[in-house]
CSV table of C-alpha atoms in Angstrom, one decimal:
chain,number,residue,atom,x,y,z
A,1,UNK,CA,-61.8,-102.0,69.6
A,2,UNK,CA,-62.8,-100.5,66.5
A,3,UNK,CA,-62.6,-97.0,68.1
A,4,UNK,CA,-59.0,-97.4,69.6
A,5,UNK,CA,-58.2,-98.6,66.0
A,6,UNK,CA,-59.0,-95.4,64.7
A,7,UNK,CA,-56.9,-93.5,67.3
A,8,UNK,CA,-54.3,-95.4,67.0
A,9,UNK,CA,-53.9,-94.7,63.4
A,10,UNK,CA,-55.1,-90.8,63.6
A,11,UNK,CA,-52.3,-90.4,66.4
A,12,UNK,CA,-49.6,-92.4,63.6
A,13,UNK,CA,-50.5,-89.8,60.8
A,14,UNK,CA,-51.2,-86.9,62.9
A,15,UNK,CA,-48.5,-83.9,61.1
A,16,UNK,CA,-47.2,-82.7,64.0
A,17,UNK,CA,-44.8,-79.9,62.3
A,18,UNK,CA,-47.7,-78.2,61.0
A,19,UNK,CA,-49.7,-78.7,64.2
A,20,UNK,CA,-46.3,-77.0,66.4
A,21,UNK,CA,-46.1,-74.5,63.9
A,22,UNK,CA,-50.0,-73.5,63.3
A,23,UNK,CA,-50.4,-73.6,67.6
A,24,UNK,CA,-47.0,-71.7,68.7
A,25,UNK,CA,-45.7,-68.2,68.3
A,26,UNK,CA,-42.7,-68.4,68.9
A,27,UNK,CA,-40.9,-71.6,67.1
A,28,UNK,CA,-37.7,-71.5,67.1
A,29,UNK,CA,-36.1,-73.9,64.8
A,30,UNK,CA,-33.1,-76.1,66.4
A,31,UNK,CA,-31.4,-78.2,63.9
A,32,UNK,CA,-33.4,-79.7,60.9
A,33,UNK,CA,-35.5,-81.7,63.3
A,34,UNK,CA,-36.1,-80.5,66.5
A,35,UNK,CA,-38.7,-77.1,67.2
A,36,UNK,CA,-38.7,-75.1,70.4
A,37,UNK,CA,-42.1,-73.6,71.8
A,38,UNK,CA,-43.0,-71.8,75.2
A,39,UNK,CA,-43.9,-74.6,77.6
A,40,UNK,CA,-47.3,-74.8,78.4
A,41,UNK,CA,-47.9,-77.4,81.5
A,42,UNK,CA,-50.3,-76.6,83.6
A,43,UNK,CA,-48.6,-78.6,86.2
A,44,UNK,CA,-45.2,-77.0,85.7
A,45,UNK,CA,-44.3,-73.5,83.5
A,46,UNK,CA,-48.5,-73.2,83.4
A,47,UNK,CA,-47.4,-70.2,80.8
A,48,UNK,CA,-44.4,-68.6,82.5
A,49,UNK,CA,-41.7,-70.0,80.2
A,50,UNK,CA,-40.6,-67.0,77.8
A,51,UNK,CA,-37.3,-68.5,76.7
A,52,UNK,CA,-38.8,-71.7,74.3
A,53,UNK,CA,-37.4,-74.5,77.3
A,54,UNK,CA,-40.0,-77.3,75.6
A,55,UNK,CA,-38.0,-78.7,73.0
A,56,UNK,CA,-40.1,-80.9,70.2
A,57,UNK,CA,-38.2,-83.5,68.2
A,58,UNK,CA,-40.7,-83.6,64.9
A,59,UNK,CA,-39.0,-86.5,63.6
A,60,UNK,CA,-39.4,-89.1,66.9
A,61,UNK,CA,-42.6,-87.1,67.9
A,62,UNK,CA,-41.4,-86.6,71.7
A,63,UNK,CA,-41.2,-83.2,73.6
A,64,UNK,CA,-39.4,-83.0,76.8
A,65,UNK,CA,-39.4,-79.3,78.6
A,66,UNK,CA,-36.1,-78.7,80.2
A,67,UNK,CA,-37.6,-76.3,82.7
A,68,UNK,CA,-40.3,-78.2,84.0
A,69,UNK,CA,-40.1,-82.2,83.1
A,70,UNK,CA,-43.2,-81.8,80.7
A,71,UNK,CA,-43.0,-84.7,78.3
A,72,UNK,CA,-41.0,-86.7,80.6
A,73,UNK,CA,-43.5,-89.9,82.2
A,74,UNK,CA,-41.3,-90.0,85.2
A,75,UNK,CA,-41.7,-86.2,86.4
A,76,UNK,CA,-44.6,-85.4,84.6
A,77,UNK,CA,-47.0,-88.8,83.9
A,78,UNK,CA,-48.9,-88.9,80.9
A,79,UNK,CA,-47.3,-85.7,79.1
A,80,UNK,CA,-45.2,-88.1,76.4
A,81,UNK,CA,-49.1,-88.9,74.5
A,82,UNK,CA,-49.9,-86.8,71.8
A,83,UNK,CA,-53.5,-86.1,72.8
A,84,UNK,CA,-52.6,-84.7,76.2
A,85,UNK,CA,-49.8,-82.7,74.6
A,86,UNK,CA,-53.1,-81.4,72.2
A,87,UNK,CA,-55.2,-81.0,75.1
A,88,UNK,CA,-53.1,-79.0,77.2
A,89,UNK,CA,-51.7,-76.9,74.4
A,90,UNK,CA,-55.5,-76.0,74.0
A,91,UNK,CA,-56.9,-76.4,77.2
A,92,UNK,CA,-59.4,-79.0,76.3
A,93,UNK,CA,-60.3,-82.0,77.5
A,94,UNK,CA,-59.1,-85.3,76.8
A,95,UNK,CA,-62.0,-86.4,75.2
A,96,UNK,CA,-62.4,-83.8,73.2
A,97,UNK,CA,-59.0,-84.4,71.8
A,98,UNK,CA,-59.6,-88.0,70.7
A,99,UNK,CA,-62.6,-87.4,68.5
A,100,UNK,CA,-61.1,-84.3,67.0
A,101,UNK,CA,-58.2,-86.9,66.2
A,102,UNK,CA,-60.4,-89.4,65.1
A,103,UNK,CA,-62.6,-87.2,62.9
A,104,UNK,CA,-59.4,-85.4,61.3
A,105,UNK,CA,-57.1,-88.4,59.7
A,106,UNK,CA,-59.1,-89.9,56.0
A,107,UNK,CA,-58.2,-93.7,55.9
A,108,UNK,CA,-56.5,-95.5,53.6
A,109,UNK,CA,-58.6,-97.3,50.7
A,110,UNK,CA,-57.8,-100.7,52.9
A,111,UNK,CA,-59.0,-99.2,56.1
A,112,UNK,CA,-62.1,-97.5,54.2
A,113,UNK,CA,-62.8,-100.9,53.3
A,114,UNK,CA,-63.2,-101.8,56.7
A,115,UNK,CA,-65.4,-99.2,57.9
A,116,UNK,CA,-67.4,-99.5,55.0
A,117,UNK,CA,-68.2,-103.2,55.7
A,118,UNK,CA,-68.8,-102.4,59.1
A,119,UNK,CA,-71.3,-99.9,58.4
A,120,UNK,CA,-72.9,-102.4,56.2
A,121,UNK,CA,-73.5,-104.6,59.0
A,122,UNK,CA,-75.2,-102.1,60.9
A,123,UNK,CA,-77.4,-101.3,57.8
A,124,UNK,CA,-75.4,-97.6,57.8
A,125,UNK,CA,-75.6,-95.6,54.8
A,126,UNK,CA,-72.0,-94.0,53.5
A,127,UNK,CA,-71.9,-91.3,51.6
A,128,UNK,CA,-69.0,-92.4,48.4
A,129,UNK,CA,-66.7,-89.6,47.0
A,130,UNK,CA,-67.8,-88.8,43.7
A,131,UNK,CA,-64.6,-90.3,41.5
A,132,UNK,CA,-61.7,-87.7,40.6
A,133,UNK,CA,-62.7,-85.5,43.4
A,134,UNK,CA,-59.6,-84.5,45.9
A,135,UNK,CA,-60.1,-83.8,49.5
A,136,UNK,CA,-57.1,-81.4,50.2
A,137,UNK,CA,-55.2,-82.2,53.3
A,138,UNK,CA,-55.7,-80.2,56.6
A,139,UNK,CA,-52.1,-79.4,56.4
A,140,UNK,CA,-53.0,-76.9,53.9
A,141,UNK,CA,-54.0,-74.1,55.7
A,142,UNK,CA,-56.6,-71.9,54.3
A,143,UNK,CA,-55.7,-67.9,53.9
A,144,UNK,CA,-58.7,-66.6,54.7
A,145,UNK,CA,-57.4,-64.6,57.5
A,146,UNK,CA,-54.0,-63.2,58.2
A,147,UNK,CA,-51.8,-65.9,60.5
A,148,UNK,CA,-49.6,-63.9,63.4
A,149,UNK,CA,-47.4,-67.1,63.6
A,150,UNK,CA,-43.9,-66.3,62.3
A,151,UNK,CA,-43.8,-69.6,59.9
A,152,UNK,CA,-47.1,-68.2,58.5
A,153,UNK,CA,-45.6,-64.6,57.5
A,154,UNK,CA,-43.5,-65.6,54.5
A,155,UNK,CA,-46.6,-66.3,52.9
A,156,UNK,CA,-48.3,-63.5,53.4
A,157,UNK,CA,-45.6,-61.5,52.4
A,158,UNK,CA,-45.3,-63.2,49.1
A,159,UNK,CA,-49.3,-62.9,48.0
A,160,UNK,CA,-49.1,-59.1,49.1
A,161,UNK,CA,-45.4,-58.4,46.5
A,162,UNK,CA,-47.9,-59.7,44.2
A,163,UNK,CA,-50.7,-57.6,45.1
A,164,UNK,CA,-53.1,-59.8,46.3
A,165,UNK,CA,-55.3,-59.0,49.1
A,166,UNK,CA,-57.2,-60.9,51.9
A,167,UNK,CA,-60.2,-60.5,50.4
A,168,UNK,CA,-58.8,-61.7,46.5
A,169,UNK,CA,-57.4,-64.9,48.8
A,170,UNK,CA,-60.4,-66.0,50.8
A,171,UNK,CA,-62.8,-65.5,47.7
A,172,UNK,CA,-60.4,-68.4,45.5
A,173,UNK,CA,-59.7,-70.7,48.8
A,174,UNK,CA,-56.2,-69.9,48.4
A,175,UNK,CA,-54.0,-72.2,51.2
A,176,UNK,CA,-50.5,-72.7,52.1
A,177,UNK,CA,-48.4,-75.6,53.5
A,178,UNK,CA,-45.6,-75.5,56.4
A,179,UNK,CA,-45.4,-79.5,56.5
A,180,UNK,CA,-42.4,-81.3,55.8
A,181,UNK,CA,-44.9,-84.2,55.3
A,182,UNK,CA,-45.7,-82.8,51.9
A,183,UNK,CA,-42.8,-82.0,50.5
A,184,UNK,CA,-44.3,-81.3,47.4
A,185,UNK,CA,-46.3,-78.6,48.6
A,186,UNK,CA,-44.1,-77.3,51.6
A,187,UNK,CA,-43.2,-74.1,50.8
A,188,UNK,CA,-45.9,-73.3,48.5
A,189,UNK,CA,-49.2,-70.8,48.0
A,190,UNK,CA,-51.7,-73.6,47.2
A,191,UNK,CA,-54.5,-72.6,44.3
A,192,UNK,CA,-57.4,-75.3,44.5
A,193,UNK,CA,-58.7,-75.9,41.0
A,194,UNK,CA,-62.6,-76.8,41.6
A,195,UNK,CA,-64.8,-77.3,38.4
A,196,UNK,CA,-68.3,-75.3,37.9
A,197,UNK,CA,-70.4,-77.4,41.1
A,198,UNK,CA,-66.9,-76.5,43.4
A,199,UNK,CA,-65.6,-79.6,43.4
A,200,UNK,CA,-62.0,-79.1,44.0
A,201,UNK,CA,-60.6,-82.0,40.9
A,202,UNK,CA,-56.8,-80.4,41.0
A,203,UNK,CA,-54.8,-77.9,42.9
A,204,UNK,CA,-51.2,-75.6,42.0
A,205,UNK,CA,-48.7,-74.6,43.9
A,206,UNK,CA,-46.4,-71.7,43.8
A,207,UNK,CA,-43.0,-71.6,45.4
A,208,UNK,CA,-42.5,-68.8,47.7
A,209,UNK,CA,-39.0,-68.9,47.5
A,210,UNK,CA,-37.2,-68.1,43.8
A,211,UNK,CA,-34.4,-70.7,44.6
A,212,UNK,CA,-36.6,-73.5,44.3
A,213,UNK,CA,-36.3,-75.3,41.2
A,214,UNK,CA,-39.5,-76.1,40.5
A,215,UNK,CA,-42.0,-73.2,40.6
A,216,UNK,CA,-45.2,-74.2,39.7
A,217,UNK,CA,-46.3,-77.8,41.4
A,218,UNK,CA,-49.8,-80.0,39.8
A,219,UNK,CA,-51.4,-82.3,42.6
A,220,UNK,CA,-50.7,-85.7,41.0
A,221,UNK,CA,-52.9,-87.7,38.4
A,222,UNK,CA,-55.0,-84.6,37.9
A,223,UNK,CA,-55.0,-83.0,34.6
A,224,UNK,CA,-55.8,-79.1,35.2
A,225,UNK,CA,-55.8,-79.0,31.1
A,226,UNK,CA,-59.7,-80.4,31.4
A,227,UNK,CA,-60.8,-77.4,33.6
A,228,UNK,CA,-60.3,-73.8,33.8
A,229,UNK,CA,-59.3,-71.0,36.6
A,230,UNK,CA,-61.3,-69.4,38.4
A,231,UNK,CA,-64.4,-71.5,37.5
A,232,UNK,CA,-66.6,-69.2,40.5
A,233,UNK,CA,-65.9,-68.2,43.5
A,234,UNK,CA,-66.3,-68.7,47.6
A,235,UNK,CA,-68.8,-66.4,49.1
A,236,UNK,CA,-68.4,-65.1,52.5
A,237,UNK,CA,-70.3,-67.7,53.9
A,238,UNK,CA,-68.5,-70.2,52.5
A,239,UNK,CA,-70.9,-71.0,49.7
A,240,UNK,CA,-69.8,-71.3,46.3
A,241,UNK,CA,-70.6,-69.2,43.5
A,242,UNK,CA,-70.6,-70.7,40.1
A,243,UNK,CA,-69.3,-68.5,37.0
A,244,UNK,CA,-72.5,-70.9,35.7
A,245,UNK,CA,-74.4,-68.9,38.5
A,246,UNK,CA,-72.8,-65.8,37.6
A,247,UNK,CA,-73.4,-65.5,33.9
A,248,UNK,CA,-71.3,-63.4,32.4
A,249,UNK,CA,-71.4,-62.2,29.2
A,250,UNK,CA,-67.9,-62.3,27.5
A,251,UNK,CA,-65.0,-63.9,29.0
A,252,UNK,CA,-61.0,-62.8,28.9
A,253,UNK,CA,-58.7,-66.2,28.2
A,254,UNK,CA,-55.3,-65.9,30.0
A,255,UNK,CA,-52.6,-67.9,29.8
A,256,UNK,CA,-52.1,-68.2,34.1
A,257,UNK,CA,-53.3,-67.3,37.8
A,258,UNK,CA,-51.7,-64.3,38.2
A,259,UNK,CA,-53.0,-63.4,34.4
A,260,UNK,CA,-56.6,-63.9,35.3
A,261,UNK,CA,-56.2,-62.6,38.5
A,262,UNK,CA,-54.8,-59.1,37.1
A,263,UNK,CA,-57.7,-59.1,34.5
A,264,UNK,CA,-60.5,-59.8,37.3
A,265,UNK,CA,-59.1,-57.3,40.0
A,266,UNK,CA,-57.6,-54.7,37.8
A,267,UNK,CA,-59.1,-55.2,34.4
A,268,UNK,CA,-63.0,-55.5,36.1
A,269,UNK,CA,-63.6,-58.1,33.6
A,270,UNK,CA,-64.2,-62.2,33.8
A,271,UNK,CA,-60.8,-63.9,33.1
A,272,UNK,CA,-60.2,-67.6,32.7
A,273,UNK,CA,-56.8,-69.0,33.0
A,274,UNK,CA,-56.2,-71.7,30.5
A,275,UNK,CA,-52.9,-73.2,32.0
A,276,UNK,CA,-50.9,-72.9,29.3
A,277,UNK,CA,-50.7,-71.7,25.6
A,278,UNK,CA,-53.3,-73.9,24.0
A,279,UNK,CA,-57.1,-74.4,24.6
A,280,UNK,CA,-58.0,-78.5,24.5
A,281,UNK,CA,-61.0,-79.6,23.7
A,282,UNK,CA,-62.9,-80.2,27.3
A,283,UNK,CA,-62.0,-76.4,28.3
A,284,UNK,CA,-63.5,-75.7,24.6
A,285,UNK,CA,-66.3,-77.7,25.4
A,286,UNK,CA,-66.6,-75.7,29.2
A,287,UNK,CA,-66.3,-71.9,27.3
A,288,UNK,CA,-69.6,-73.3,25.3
A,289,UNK,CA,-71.5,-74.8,28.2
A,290,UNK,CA,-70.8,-71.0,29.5
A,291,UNK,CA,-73.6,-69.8,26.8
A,292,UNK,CA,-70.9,-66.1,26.3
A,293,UNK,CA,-71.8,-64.3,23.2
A,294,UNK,CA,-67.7,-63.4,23.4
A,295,UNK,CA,-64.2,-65.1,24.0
A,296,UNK,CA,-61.0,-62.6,24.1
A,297,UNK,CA,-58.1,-64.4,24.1
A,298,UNK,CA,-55.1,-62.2,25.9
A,299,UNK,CA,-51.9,-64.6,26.3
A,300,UNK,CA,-48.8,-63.0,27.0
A,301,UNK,CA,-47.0,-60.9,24.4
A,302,UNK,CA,-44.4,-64.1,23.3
A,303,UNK,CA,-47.4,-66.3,22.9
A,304,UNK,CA,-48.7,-63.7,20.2
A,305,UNK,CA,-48.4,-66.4,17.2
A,306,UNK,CA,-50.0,-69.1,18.9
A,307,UNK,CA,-52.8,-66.7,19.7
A,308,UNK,CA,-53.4,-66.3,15.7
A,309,UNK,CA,-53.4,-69.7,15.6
A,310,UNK,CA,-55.5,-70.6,18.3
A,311,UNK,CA,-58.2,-68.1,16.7
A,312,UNK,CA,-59.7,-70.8,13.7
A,313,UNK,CA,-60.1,-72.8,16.7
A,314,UNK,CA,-62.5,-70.4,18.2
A,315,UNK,CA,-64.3,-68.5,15.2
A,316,UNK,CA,-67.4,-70.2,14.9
A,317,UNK,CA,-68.0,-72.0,18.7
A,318,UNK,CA,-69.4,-68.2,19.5
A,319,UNK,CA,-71.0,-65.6,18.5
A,320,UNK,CA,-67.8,-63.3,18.5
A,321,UNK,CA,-64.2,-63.6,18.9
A,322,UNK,CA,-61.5,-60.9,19.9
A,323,UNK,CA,-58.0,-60.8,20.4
A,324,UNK,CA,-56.0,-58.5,22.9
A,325,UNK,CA,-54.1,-55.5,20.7
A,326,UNK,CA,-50.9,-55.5,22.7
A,327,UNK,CA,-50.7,-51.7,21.8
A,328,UNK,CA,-49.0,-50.5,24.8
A,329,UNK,CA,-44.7,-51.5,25.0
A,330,UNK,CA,-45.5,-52.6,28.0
A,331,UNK,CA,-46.8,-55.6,27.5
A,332,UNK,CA,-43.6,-56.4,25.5
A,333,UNK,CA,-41.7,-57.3,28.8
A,334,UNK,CA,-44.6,-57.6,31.6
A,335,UNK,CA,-47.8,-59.8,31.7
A,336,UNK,CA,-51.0,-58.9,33.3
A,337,UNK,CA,-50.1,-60.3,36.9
A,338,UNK,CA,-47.7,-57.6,36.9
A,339,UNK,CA,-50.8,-54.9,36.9
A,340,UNK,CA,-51.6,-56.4,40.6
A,341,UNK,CA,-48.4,-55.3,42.1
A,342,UNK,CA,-48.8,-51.1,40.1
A,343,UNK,CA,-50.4,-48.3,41.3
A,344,UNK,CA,-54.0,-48.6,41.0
A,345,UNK,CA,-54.5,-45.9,38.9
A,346,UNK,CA,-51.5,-46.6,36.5
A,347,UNK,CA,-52.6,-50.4,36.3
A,348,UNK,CA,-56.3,-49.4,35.3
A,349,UNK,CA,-54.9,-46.9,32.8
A,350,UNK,CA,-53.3,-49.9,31.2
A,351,UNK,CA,-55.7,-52.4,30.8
A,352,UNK,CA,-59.1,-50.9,30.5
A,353,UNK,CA,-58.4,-48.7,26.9
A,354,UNK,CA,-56.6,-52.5,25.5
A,355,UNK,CA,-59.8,-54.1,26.5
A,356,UNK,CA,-61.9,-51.5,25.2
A,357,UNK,CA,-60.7,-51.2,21.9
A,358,UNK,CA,-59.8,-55.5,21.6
A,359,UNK,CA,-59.3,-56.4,17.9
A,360,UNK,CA,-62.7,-58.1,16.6
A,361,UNK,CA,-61.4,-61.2,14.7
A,362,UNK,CA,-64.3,-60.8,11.9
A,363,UNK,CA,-63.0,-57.2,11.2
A,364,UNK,CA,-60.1,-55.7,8.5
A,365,UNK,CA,-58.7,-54.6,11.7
A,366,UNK,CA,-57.9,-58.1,12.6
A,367,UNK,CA,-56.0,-59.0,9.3
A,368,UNK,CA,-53.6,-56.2,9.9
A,369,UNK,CA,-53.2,-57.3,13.9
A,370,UNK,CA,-52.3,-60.8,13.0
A,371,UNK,CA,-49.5,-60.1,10.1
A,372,UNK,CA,-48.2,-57.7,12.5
A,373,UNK,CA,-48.0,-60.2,15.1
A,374,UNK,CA,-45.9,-62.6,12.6
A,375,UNK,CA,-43.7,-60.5,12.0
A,376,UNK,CA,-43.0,-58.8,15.0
């Protein structure tokens, strides 16, 4: 009973918009709620249908094939249940279906409850989720590879205007989300924020789309102002590499992603986003656990007075302290994601000689940087 429980409630969750538009090339969207995919029956189009005749309504989760019947118990028995829709989209079994159904859906905290005290019973140990940690939803796929699926392309096409290749996405996990089940996320390039062990304890999102009001979305009850970004890296195993592992010896502060992003790729350098244009006291706390024997701290040009600031908080936590010159107009009306989307050449040109000659914070030089910055 317990088993058909599970099902049951694996088969309610189950997203099938993402699932239609992860499996299909072509969709074709019909209205706000209804997708169109080349029928698949093996006991009717078997693959011949060209012209999208299976018609899925997302919202009532039924399917009916105007060609063939599929989806329709009296012409085609059977075909209206999601896990034979599953099955012969894939051309698995049956079986194969359900505990790929059952293994994919987390329960609630009610349900867990339930399953916990069942294992119990049977004297079965259950591994608890250390508190804090989030499990991201399957929903968000992972950008690892590049997707041919049409609903997938926008994506793409937004990471690579920003100069970001496949390589720069599968090393930081980056994902995206086609589900209208998230509406949050839908829409967006997801950044998981993991901590030093690659625990993933947050996650951003940016909007694809310029028209959408909100650019930047924060998974709920997380507070990314306790961690850092990118905190290591995923190997091409899929191991994870902490910056703990990795040891560096000075560290580049940014304000964003896209900042610490352009430092890392273009720059050559370690970069840590700070989310923002302050430092609080658990990231402060992180920097030091780091052991560096230097912190530059390279916010954007309009943050230049908070930067001066920001320095009496950092003199004295390490051995040395720099500050990026801003020598170069440039930087006057561009940041350093901008360098990802330049000619490599041009971009290096820009960055490297900055980083090169950064203003020590201990030297005469740095008197003259920070007045300068005042009153410019």
């Amino acid at each position: 009973m317990e088993k058909k429980s599970r099902l049951r409630r694996a088969i309610d969750r189950f997203d099938l918009e993402a699932y239609i538009r992860r499996q299909f090339d072509p969709v074709v969207e019909s209205g706000s709620t209804e997708l169109r995919v080349d029928c698949f029956s093996p006991n009717g189009c078997a693959g011949s249908d060209t012209k999208q005749h299976l018609w899925i309504n997302i919202e009532k989760r039924v399917w009916i094939c105007y060609k063939c019947g599929y989806g329709n118990n009296s012409e085609q028995p059977g075909t209206s249940w999601l896990p034979v829709f599953i099955a012969d989209a894939e051309s698995k079994t049956i079986a194969e279906v359900k505990r790929w159904l059952v293994n994919k859906v987390e329960p609630t905290p009610a349900e867990g409850l339930g399953d916990l005290l069942q294992a119990q019973f049977q004297n079965q140990r259950r591994e608890e989720k250390e508190p804090g940690v989030i499990i991201l939803p399957d929903e968000f796929f992972r950008m690892a590879k590049q997707y041919t699926s049409r609903a997938a392309q926008p994506f793409f096409k937004y990471t690579n205007s920003r100069g970001l290749k496949i390589s720069n996405l599968r090393e930081h996990d980056v994902r995206f989300c086609l589900s209208s089940r998230f509406k949050l996320w839908k829409g967006r390039v997801i950044f998981p924020i993991r901590d030093l062990d690659g625990n993933v304890r947050s996650a951003v999102g940016r909007a694809i789309s310029e028209k959408r009001e909100v650019r930047w979305a924060v998974w709920p009850k997380s507070d990314v102002q306790k961690l850092m970004w990118p905190l290591g890296k995923k190997l091409a195993g899929g191991a994870w590499q902490s910056l703990r592992d990795l040891k560096p010896d000075r560290v580049v502060l940014t304000e964003g992603i896209a900042d610490a992003l352009g430092i890392i790729v273009v720059g050559g350098w370690f970069a840590l986003c700070t989310f923002g244009k302050k430092i609080s006291h658990e990231q402060l706390a992180l920097l030091q656990s780091l052991s560096l024997s230097e912190v530059v701290l390279a916010w954007d040009w309009e943050a230049r007075k908070k930067m001066v600031t920001m320095v009496d908080r950092l003199k004295g936590r390490f051995p040395a302290v720099s500050v990026f010159p801003f020598d170069n107009p440039f930087w006057r009306t561009h940041d350093f994601g901008n360098l990802l989307e330049m000619e490599a050449t041009e971009a290096v040109d820009l960055i490297v000689p900055e980083l090169t000659n950064r203003v020590q914070v201990d030297s005469g030089e740095y008197l003259a940087w920070a007045t300068k910055m005042r009153l410019s």
